[in-house]
CSV table of C-alpha atoms and ligand atoms in Angstrom, one decimal:
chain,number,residue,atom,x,y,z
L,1,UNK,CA,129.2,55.4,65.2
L,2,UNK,CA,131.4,57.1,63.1
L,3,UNK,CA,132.7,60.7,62.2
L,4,UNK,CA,131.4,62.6,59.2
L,5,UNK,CA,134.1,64.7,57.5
L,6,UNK,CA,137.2,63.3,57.2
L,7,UNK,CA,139.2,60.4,54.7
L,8,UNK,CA,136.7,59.9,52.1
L,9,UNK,CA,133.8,57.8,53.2
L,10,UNK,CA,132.6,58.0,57.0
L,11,UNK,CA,134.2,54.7,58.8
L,12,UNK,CA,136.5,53.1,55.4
L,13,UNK,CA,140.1,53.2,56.3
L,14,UNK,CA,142.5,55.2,54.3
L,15,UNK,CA,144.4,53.7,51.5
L,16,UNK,CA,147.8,54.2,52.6
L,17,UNK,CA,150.2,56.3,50.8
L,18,UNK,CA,153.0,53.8,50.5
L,19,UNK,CA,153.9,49.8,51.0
L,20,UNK,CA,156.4,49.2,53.6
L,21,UNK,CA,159.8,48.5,53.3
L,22,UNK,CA,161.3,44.9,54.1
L,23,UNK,CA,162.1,46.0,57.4
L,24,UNK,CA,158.9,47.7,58.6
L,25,UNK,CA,156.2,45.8,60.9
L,26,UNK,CA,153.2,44.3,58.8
L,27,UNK,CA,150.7,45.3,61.1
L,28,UNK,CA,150.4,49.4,59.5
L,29,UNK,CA,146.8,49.7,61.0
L,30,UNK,CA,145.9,52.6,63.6
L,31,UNK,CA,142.7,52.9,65.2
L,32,UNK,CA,141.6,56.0,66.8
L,33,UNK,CA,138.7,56.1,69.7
L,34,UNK,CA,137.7,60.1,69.8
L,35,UNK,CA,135.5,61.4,72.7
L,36,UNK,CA,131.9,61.7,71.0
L,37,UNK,CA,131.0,61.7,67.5
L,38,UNK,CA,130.4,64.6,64.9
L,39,UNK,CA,131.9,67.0,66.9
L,40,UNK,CA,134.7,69.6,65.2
L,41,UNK,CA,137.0,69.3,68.1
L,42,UNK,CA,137.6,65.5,67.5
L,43,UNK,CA,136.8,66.3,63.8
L,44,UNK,CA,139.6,68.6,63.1
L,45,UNK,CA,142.2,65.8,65.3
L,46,UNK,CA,140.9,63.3,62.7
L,47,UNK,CA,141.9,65.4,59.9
L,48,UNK,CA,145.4,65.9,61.3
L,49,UNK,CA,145.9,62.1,62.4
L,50,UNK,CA,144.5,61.0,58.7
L,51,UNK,CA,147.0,63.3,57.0
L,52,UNK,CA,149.9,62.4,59.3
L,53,UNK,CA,149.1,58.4,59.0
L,54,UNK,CA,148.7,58.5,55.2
L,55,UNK,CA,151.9,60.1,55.0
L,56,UNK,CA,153.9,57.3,57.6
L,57,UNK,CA,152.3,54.6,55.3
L,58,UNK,CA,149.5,53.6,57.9
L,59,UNK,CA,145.9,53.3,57.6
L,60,UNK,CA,143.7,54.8,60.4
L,61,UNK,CA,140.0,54.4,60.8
L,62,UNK,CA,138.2,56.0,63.3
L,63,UNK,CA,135.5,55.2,65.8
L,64,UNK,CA,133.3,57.1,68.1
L,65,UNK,CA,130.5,57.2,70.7
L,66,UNK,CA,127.1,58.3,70.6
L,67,UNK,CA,127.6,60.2,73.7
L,68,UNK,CA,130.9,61.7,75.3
L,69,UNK,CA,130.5,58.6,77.7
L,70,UNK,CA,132.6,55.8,78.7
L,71,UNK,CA,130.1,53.4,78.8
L,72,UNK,CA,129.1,54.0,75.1
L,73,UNK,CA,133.2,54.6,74.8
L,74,UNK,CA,133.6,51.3,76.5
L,75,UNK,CA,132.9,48.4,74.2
L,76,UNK,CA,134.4,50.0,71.0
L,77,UNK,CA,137.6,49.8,72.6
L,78,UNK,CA,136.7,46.2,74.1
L,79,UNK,CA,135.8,45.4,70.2
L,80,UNK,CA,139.1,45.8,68.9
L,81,UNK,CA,140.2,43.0,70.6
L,82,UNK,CA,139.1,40.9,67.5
L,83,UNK,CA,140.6,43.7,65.1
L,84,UNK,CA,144.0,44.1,67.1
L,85,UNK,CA,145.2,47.0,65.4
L,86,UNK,CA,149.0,48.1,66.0
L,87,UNK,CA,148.1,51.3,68.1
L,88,UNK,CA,145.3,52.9,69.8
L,89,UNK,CA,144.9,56.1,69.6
L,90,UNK,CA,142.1,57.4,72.1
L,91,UNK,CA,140.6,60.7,73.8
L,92,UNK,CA,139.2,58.8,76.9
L,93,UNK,CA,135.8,59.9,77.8
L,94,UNK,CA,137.0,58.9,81.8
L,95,UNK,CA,140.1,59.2,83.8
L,96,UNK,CA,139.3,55.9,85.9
L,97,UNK,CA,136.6,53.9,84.5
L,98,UNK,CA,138.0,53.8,81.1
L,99,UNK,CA,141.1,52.4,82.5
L,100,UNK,CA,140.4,48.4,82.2
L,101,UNK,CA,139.3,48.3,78.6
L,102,UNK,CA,142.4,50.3,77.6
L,103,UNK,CA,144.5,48.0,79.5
L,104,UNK,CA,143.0,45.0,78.3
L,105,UNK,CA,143.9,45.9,75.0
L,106,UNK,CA,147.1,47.0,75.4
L,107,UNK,CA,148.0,43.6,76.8
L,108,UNK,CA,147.3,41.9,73.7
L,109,UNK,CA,150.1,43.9,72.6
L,110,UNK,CA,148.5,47.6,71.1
L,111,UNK,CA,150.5,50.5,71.7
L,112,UNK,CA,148.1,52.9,73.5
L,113,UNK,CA,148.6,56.6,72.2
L,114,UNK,CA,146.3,59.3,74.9
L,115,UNK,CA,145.4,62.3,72.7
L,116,UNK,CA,143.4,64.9,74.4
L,117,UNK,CA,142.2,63.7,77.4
L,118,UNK,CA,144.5,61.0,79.5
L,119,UNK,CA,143.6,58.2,82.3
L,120,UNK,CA,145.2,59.5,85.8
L,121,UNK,CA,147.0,56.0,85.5
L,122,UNK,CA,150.3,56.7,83.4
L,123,UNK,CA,151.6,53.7,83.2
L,124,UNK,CA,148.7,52.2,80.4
L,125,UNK,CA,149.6,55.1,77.0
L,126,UNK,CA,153.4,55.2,75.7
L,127,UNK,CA,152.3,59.0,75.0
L,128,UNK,CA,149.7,61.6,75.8
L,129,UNK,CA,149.3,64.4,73.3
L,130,UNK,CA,147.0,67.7,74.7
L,131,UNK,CA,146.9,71.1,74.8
L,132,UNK,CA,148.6,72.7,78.4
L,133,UNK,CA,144.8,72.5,79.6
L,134,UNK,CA,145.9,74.3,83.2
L,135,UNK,CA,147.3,77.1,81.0
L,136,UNK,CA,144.6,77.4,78.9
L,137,UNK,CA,142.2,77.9,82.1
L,138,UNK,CA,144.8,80.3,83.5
L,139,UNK,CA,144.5,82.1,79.8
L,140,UNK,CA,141.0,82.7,80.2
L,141,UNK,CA,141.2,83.9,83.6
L,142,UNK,CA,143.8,86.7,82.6
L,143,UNK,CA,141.5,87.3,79.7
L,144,UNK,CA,138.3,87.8,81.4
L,145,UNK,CA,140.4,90.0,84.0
L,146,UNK,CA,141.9,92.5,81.2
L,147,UNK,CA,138.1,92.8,79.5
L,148,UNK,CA,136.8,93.0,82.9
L,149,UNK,CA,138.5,96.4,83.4
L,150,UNK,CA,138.8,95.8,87.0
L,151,UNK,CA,134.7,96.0,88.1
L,152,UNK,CA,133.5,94.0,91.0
L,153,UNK,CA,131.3,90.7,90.5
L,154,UNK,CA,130.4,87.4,90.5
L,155,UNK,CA,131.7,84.3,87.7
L,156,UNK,CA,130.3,81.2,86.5
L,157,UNK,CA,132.4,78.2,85.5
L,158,UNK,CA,131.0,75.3,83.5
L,159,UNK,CA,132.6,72.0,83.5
L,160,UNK,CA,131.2,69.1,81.7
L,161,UNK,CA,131.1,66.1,83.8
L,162,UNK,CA,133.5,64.8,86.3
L,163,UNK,CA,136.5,62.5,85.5
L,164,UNK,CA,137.0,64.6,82.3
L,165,UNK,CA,141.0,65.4,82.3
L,166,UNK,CA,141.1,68.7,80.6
L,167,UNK,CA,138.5,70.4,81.2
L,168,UNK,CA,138.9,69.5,85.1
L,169,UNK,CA,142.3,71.2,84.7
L,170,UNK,CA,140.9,74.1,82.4
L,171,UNK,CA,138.3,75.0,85.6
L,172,UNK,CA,140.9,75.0,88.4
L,173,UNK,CA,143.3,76.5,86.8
L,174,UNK,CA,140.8,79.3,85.8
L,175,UNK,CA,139.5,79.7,89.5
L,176,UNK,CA,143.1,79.7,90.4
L,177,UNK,CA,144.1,82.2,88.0
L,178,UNK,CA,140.9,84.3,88.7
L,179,UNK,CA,142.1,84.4,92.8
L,180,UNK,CA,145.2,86.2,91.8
L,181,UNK,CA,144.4,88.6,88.7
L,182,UNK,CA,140.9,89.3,89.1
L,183,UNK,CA,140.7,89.5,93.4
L,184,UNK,CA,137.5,91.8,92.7
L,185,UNK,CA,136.0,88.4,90.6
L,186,UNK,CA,134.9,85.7,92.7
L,187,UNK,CA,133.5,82.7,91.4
L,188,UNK,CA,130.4,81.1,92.3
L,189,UNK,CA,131.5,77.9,91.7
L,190,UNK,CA,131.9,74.8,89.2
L,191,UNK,CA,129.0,73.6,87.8
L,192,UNK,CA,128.9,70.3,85.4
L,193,UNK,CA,126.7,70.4,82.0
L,194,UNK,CA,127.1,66.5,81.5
L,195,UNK,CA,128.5,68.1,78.0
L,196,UNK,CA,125.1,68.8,77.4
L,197,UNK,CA,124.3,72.2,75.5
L,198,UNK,CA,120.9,72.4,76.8
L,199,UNK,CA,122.1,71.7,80.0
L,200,UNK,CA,124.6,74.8,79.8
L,201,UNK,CA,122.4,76.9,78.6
L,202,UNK,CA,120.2,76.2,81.8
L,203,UNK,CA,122.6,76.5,84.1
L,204,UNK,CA,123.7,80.0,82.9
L,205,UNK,CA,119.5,81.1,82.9
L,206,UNK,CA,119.4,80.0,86.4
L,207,UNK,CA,122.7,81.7,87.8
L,208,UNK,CA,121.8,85.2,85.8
L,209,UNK,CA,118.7,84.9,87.9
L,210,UNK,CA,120.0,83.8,91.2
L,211,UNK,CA,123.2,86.4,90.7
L,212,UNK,CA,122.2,89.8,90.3
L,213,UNK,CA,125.9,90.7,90.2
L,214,UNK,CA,126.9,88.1,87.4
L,215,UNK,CA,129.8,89.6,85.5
L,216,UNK,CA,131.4,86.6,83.7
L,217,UNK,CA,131.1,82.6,82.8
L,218,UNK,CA,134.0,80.9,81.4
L,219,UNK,CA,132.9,77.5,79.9
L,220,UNK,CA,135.4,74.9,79.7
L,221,UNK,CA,134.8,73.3,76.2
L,222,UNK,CA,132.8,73.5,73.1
L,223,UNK,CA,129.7,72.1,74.4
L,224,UNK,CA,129.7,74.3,77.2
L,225,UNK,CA,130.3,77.3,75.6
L,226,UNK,CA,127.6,77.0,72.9
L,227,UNK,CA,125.0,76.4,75.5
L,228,UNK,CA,126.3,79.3,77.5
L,229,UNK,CA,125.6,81.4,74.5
L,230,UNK,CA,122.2,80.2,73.8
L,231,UNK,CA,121.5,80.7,77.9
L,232,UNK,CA,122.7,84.7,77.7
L,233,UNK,CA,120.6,84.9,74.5
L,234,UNK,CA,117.5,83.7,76.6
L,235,UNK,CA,118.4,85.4,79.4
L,236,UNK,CA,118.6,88.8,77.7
L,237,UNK,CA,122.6,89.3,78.9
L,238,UNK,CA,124.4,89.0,76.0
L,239,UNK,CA,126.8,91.2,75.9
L,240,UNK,CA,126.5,92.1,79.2
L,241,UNK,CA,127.8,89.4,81.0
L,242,UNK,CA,131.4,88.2,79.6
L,243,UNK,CA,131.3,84.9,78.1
L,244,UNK,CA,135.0,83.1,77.2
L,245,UNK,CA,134.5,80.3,76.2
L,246,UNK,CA,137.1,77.0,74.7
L,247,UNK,CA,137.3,75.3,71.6
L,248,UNK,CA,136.7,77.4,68.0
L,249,UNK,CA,133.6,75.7,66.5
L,250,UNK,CA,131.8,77.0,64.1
L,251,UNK,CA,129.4,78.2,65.7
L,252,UNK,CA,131.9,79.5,68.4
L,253,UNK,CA,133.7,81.3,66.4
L,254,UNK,CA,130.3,82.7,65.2
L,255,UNK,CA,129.1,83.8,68.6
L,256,UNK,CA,132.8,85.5,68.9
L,257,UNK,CA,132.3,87.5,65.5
L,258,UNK,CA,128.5,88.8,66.6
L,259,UNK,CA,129.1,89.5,70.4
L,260,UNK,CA,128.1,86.5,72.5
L,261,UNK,CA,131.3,86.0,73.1
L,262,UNK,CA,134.3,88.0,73.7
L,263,UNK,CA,136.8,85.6,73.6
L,264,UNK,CA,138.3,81.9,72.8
L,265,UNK,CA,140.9,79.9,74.1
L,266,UNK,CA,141.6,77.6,70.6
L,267,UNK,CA,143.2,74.4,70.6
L,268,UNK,CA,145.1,72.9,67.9
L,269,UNK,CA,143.5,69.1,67.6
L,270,UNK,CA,144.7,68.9,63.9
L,271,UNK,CA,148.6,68.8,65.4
L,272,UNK,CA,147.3,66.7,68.5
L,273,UNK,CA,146.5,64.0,65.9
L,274,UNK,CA,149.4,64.3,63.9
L,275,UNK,CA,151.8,64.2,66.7
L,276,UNK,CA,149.5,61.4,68.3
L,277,UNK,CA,150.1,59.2,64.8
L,278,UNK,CA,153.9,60.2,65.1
L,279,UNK,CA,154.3,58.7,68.7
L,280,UNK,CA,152.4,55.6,67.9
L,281,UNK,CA,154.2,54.8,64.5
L,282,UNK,CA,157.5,55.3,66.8
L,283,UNK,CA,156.3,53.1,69.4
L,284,UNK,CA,155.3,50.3,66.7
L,285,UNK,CA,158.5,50.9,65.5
L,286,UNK,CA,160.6,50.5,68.3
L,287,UNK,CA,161.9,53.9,68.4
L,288,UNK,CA,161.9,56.7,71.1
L,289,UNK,CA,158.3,58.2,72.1
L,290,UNK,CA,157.7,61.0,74.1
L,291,UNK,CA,155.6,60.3,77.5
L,292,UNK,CA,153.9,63.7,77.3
L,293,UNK,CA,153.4,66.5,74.4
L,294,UNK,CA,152.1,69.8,75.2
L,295,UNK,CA,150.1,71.2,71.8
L,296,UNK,CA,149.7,75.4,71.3
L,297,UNK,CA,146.3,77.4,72.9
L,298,UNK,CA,145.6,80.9,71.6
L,299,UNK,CA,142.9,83.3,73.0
L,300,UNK,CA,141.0,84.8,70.0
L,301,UNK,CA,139.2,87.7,70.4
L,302,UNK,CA,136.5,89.8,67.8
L,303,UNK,CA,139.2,92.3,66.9
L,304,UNK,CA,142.1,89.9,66.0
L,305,UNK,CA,140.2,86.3,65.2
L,306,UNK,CA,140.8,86.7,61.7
L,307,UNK,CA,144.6,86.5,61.8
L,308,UNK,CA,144.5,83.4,63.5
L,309,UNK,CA,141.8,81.4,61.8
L,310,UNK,CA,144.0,78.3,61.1
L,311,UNK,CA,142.7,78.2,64.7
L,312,UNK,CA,139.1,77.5,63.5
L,313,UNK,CA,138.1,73.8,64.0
L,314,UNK,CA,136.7,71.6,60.7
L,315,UNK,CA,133.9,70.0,60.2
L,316,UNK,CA,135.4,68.1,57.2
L,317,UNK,CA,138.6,67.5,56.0
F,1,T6T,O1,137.4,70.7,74.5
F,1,T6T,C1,137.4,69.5,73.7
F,1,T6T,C2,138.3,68.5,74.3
F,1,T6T,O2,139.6,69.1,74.5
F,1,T6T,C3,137.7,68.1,75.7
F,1,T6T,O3,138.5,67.1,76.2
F,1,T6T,C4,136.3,67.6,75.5
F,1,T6T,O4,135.5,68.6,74.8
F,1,T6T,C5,136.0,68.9,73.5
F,1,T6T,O5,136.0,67.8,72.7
F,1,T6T,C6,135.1,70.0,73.0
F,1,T6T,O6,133.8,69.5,72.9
């Protein structure tokens, strides 16, 4: 499966924008893996890593799973043992179980680019390209604190499944956060939504029934958050009990205009796929990478979203 949006038609690679010199390697072919498909998060890092590979000369087509699941993620990467492109550029969907395929591959001799999410093993990607995830958790932990205005209660946080790099590091460093700006918050908890909206949206129905004193959920990613809204809207509570969620969607940044919720940590995946296409044409090349690259976060709130939109994720190109 492929992503809708970006480079012309879904799945054809990108003409690129110019030959190659004498000097420069004849494999120009980048293949990028994202988490799941048709999502903006992975859309808008498309449209950077298009943009940034047409301009280095490179083609890049891009792939993606049915499901935000490494066993669907799995065998695309397996599959490009027959294509061998000269980098892999891929958001993997697990921190452990992903790990063979990725090093299978790379010992054929593809450079393995992490953008987004990263394997705990460093020693498979030249590069891992993501936003300071433990920051943006500790962002939206001094954000829910300063709208808070220091009343006493009780906070959700949703996580989507386990092994899932950033928004594992998003939820502790949240809770961590919370311990020391909000003492008068205490959190129920980290639940998992499988990065299932529905399954969000249940979660936060059951824990507005089960805690009376619910002040606050901060869901981890775009998945999460959406369901989260779509839970306070069934539940009655919107508005009432603090949602901040991650991600700018669409429909995120929609919630955040009409009240569901009162704040967003963005991400930048346009300049996570651009700097993700730098590091692998340098490690093609033989020049210096960078082992890690820490992309900007910005809270966005109702009263000031509108002077950051560049912040709002893409559903096309
Ligand atoms: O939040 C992003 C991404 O950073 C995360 O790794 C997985 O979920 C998203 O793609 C949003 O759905």
């Amino acid at each position: 499966a492929l992503l809708a949006g970006c480079g012309g038609q879904i799945g054809q690679n990108n003409a690129p924008a110019q030959s190659g010199s004498g000097t420069a390697p004849s494999n120009k072919n980048l293949e990028l893996v994202v988490g799941v498909k048709n999502e903006p998060f992975y859309t808008s890092m498309q449209c950077g890593a298009e943009a940034a590979a047409k301009q280095a000369g490179y083609t890049l087509n891009t792939q993606a799973p049915d499901e935000f699941d490494p066993t669907m993620q799995g065998p695309i990467v397996t599959a490009l043992g027959a294509k061998k492109p000269a980098a892999l550029l891929i958001a993997p969907t697990d921190d452990k179980t992903m790990a063979p395929q990725m090093k299978q591959i790379k010992d054929m001799g593809v450079k393995i680019i992490e953008v987004d999410t990263a394997l705990q093993d460093t020693s498979v990607a030249a590069s891992s390209i993501s936003s300071d995830n433990t920051q943006g958790g500790q962002l939206a932990a001094q954000t829910m604190a300063k709208l808070n205005n220091g009343k006493t209660g009780s906070v959700l946080v949703l996580d989507t499944k386990p092994g899932t790099s950033t928004t594992a590091a998003r939820a502790k460093g949240f809770e961590e956060e919370l311990k020391k700006v909000a003492p008068n918050l205490k959190s129920i908890g980290i639940q998992f939504t499988d990065n299932e909206p529905a399954v969000a949206a249940q979660k936060v129905t059951a824990a507005v029934s089960s805690t009376p004193d619910l002040i606050g959920v901060f869901a981890t990613n775009l998945n999460s958050g959406e369901g989260a809204a779509t839970g306070l809207r069934s539940a009655g509570k919107v508005g009432q009990v603090q949602l901040i969620g991650f991600d700018a969607s669409p429909s995120e940044v929609e919630g955040l205009r009409s009240g569901a919720f009162q704040a967003l940590i963005a991400q930048d995946p346009a300049t996570i796929g651009k700097a993700g296409v730098e590091q692998a044409v340098a490690a093609i090349e033989g020049k210096p990478t960078q082992r890690n690259i820490s992309a900007p976060l910005i809270a966005l709130t109702k009263q000031d979203m509108d002077t950051k939109s560049e912040f709002f994720y893409k559903t096309k190109c």
